[in-house]
mmCIF file of C-alpha atoms in Angstrom:
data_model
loop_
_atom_site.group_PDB
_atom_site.id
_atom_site.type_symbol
_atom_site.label_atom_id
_atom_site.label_comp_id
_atom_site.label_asym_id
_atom_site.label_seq_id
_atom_site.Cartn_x
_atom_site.Cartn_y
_atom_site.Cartn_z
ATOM 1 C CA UNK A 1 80.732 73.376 95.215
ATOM 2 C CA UNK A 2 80.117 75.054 98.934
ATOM 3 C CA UNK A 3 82.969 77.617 99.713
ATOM 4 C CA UNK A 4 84.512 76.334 102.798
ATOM 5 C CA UNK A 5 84.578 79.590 105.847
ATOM 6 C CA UNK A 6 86.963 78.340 108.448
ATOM 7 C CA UNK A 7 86.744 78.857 111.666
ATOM 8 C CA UNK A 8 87.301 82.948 113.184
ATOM 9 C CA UNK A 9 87.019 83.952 109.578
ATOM 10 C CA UNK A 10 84.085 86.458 108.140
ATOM 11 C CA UNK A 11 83.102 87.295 104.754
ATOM 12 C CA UNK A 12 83.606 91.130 104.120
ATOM 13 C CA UNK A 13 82.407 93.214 101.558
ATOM 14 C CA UNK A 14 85.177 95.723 99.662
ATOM 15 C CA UNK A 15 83.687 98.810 100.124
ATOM 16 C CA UNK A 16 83.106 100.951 96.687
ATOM 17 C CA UNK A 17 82.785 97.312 95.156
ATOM 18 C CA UNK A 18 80.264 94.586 95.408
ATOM 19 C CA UNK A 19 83.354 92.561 95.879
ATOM 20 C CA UNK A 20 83.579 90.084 98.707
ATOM 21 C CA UNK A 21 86.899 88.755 100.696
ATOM 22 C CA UNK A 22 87.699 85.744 103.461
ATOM 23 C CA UNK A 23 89.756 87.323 106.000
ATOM 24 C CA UNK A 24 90.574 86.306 109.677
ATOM 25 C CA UNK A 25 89.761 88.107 112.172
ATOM 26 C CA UNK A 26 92.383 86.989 114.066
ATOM 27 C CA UNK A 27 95.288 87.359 111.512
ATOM 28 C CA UNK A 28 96.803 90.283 109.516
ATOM 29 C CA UNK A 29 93.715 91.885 107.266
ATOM 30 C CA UNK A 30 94.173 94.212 104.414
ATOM 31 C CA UNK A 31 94.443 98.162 105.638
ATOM 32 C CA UNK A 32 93.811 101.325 103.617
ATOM 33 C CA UNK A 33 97.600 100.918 102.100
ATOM 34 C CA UNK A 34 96.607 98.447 99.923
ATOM 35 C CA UNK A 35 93.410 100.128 98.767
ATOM 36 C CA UNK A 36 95.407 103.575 97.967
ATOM 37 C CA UNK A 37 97.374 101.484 96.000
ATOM 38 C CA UNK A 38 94.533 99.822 93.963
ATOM 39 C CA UNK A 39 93.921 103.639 93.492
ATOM 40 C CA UNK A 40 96.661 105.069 92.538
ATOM 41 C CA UNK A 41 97.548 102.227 89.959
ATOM 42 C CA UNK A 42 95.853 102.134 86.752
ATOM 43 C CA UNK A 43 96.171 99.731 83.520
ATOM 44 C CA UNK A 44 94.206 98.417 80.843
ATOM 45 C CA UNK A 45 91.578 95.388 79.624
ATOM 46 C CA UNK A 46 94.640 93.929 77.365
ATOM 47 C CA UNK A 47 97.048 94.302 80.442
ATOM 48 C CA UNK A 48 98.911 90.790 82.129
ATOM 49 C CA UNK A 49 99.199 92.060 85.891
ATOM 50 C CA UNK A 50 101.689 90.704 88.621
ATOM 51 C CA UNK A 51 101.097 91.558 92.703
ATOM 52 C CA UNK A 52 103.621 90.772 94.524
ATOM 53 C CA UNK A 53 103.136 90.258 98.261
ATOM 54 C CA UNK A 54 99.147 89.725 97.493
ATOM 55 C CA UNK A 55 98.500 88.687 100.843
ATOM 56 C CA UNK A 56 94.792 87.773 101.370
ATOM 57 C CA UNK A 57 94.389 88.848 97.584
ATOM 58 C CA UNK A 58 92.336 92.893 98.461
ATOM 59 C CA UNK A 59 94.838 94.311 95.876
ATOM 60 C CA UNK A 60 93.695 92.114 92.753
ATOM 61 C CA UNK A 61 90.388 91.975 93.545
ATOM 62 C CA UNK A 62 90.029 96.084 93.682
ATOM 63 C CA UNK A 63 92.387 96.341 90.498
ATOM 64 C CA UNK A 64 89.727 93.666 88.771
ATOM 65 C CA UNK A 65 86.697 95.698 90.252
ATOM 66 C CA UNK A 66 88.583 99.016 88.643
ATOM 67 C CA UNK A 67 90.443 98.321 85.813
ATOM 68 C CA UNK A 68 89.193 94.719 84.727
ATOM 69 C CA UNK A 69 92.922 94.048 83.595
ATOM 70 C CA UNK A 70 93.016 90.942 81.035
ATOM 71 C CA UNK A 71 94.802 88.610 83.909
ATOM 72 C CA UNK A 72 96.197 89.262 87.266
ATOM 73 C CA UNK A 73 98.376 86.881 89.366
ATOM 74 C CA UNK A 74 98.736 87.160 93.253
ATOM 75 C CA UNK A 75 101.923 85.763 94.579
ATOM 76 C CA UNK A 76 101.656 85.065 98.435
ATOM 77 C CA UNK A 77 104.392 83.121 100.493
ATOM 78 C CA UNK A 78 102.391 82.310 103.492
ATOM 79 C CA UNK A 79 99.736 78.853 102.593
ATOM 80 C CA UNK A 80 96.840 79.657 104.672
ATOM 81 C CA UNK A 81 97.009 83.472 103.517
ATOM 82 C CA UNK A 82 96.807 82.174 99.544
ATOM 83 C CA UNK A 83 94.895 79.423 100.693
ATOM 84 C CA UNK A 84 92.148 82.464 101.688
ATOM 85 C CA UNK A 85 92.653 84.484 98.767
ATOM 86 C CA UNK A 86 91.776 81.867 96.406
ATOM 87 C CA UNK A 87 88.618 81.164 98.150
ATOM 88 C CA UNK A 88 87.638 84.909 97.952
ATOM 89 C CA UNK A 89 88.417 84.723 93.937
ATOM 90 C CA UNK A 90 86.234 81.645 93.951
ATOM 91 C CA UNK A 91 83.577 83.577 95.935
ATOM 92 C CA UNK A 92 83.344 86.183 92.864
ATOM 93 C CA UNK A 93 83.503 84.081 90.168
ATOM 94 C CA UNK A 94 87.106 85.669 89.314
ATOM 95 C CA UNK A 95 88.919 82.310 88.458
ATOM 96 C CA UNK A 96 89.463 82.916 84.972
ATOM 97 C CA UNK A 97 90.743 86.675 85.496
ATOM 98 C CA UNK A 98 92.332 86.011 89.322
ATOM 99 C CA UNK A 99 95.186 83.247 90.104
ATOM 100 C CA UNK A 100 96.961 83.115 93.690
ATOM 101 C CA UNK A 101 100.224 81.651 93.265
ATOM 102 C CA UNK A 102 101.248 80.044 97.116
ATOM 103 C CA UNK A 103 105.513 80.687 96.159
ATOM 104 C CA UNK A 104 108.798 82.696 97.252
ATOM 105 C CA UNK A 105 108.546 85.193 94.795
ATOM 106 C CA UNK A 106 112.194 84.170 94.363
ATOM 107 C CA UNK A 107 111.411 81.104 92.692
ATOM 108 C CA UNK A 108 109.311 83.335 90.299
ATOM 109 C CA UNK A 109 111.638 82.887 87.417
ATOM 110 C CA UNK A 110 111.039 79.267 87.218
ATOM 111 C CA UNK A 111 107.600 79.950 86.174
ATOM 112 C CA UNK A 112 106.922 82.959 84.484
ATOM 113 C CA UNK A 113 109.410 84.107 81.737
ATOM 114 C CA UNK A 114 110.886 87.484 81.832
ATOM 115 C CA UNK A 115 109.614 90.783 80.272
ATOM 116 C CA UNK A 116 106.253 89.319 79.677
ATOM 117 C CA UNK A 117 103.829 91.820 82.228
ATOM 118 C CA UNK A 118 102.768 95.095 81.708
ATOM 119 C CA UNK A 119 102.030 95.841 85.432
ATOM 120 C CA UNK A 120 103.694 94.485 88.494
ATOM 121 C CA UNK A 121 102.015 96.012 92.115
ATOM 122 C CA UNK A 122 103.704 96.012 95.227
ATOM 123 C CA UNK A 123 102.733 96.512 98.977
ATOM 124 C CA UNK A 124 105.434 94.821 100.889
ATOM 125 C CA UNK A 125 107.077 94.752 104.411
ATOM 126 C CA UNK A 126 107.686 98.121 105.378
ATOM 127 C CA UNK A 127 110.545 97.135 107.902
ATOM 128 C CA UNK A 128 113.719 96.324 106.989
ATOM 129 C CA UNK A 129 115.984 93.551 109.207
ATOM 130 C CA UNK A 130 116.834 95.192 112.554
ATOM 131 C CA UNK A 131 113.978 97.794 111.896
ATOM 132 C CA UNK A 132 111.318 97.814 114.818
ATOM 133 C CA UNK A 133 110.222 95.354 117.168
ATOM 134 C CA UNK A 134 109.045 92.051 115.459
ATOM 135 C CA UNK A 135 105.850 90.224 116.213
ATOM 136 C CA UNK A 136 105.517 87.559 117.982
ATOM 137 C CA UNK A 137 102.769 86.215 115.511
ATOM 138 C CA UNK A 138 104.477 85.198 112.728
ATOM 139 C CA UNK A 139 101.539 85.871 110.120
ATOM 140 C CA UNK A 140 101.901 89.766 111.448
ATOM 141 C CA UNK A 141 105.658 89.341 111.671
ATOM 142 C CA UNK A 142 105.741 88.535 107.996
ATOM 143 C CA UNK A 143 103.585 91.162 106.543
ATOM 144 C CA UNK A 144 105.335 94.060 108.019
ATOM 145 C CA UNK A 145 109.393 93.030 108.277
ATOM 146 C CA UNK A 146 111.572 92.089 105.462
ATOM 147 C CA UNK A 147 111.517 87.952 106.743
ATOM 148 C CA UNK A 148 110.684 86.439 103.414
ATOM 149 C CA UNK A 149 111.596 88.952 101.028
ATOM 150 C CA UNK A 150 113.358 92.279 100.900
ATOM 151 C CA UNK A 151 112.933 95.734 98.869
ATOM 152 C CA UNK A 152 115.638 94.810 96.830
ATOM 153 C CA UNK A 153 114.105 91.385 96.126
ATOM 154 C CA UNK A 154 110.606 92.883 95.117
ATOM 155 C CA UNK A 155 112.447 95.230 93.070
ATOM 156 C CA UNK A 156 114.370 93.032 91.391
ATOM 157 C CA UNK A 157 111.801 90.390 90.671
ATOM 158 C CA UNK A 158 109.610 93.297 89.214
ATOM 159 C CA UNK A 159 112.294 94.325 86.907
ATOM 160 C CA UNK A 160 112.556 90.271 85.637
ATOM 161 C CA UNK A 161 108.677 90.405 85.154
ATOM 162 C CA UNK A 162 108.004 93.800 83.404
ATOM 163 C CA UNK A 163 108.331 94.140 79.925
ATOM 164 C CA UNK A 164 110.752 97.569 79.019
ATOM 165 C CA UNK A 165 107.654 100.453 79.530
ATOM 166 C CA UNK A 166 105.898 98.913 81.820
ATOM 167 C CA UNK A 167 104.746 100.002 84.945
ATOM 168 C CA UNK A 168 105.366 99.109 88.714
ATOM 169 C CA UNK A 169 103.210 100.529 91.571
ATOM 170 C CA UNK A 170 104.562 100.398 95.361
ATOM 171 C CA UNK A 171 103.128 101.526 98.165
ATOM 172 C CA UNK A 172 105.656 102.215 101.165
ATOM 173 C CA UNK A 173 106.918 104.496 104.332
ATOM 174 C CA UNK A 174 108.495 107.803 103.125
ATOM 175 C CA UNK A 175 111.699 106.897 105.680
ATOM 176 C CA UNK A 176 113.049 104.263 102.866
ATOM 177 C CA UNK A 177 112.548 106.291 99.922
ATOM 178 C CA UNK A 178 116.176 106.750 99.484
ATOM 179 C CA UNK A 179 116.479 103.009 99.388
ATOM 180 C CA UNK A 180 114.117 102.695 97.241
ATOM 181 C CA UNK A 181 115.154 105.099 94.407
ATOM 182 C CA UNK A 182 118.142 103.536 94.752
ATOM 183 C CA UNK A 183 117.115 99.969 94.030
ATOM 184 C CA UNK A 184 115.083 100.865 91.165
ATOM 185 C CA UNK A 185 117.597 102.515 89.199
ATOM 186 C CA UNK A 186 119.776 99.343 89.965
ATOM 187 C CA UNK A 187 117.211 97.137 88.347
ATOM 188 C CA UNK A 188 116.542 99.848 85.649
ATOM 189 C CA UNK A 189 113.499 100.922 86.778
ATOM 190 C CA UNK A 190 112.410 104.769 86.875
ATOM 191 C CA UNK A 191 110.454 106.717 89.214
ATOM 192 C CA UNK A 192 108.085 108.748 87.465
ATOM 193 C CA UNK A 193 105.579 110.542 90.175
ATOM 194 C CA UNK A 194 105.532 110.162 93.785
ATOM 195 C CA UNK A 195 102.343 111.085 96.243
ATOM 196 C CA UNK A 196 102.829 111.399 100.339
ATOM 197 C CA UNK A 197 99.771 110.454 102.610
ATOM 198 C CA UNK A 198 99.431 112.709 105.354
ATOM 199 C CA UNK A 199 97.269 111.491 108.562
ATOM 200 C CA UNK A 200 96.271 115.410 108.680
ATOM 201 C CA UNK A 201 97.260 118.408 107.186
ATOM 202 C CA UNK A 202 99.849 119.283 109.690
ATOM 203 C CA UNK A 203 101.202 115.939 109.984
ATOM 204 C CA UNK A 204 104.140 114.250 108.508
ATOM 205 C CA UNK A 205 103.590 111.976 105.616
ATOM 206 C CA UNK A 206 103.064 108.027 107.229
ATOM 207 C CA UNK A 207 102.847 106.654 103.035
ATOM 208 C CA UNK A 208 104.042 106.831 99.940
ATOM 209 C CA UNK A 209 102.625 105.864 96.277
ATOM 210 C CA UNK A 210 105.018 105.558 93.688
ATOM 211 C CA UNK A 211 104.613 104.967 89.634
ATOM 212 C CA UNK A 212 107.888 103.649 87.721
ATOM 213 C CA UNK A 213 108.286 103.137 84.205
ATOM 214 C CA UNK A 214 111.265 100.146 83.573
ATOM 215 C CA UNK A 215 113.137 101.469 81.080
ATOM 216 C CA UNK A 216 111.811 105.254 81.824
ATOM 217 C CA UNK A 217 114.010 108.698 81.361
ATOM 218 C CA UNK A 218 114.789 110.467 84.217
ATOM 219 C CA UNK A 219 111.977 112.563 85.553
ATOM 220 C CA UNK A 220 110.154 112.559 88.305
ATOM 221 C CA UNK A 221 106.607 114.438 89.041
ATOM 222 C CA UNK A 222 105.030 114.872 92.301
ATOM 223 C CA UNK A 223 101.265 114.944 92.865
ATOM 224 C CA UNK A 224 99.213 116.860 95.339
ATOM 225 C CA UNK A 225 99.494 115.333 98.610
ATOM 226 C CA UNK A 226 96.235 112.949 100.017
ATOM 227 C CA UNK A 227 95.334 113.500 102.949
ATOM 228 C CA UNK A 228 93.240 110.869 105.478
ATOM 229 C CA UNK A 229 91.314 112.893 107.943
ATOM 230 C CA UNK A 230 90.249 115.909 108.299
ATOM 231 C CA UNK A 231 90.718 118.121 111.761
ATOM 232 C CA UNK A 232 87.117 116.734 113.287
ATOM 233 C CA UNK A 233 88.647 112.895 112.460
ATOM 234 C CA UNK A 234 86.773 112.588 109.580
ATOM 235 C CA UNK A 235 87.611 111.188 105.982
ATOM 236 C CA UNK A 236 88.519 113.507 104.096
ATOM 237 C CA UNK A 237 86.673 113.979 100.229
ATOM 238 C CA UNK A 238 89.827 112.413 98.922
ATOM 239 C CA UNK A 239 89.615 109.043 100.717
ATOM 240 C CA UNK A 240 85.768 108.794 99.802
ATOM 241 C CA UNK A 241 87.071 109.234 96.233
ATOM 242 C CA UNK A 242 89.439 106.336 96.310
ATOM 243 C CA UNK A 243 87.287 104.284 98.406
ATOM 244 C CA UNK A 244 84.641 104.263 95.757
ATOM 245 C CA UNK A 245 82.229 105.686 98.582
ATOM 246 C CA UNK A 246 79.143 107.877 98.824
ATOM 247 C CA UNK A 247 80.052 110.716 101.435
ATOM 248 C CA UNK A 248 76.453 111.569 101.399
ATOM 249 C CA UNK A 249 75.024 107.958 102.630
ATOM 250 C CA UNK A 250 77.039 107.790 105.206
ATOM 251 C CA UNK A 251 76.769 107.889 109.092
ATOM 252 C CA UNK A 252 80.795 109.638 109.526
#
């Protein structure tokens, strides 16, 4: 069957992957967010895996490239967005390991039973309601404000999903981490180590990766912060790392 490419989308290759994706050129595409947190996550063959917010599905297909988990599900609210990611699991042969789930991730409990994954991942609207101006576009509205879902919601929905010791990844801006604690202790989930993304060295953090345990004691770790670029605007060694990239065969 020919894979239908829509009009003002491209194919893309995921770089440190011989991964492909369908994005749009004129809609919201993944950003470096979502590839720290392919990063930062880990799992294992035997693991059932749960993104939440998948969007045009970058975050399963690097944690497939990576780990090779034994099943991921995307869920994505918006149908032409899952409608994309589908087509870029089709494009690598991923059906059997890869399934986009168009739904409100409210409605998940209706499908999937509780406590059954070992490893929900997260990058969701940064904004909360009344935070920032809010796009016009609705496709870029929805990606970056809390329209469909909220914190609490992901949180909560992650807590339903994960079986007690399993792990949930987020990746989110450092000015809700109090919120975020917060919720996951509500829906017994643990922090257990924390990383800030700096721009630069002598710049203010702009991200934050989190690993919580549900069901975890009390303790949390912090690991050395990443940092983007270096002073000439460079990537720094660290971003290479995570990116799966040869610094050497480069032109930056």
């Amino acid at each position: 069957m020919e894979l239908e490419i829509k009009k003002d989308e491209r194919i893309d290759i995921i770089p440190g992957s011989d991964l492909k994706i369908i994005q749009n050129r004129k809609k919201f595409s993944y950003g470096m967010d979502a590839v720290l947190l392919s990063g930062f996550s880990s799992m294992k063959k035997e693991d059932r895996v749960v993104d939440l917010g998948t969007g045009t599905g970058i975050i399963p297909l690097l944690l497939q490239s990576r780990y090779k988990p034994k099943k991921i599900y995307g869920i994505e609210f918006q149908e032409e967005v899952a409608n994309m990611a589908t087509r870029s699991v089709h494009l690598n042969n991923l059906d059997e390991k890869i399934e986009i789930l168009n739904m409100d991730l409210k409605n998940i409990p209706q499908v999937f039973n509780s406590n059954q994954f070992d490893v929900v991942t997260s990058n969701p609207p940064y904004m909360n309601k009344g935070g920032g101006i809010i796009n016009s576009e609705y496709n870029f509205a929805i990606s970056r404000h809390e329209i469909a879902c909220t914190l609490e919601d992901i949180i909560e929905i992650s807590s339903f999903l994960l079986k007690n010791g399993g792990k949930f990844f987020l990746v989110h801006r450092p000015h809700r981490l109090v919120d975020i604690v917060y919720l996951l202790r509500k829906y017994n989930i643990e922090p257990k180590e924390i990383q800030f993304v700096h721009p630069k060295v002598e710049e203010k953090p702009n991200l934050l990766l989190l690993k919580c345990r549900k069901g975890g004691k009390p303790e949390l770790k912090f690991r050395e912060p990443l940092y983007v670029y270096n002073e000439d605007n460079t990537y720094t060694d660290g971003i290479y790392k995570i990116y799966g990239i040869d610094k050497e065969n480069t032109n930056d």
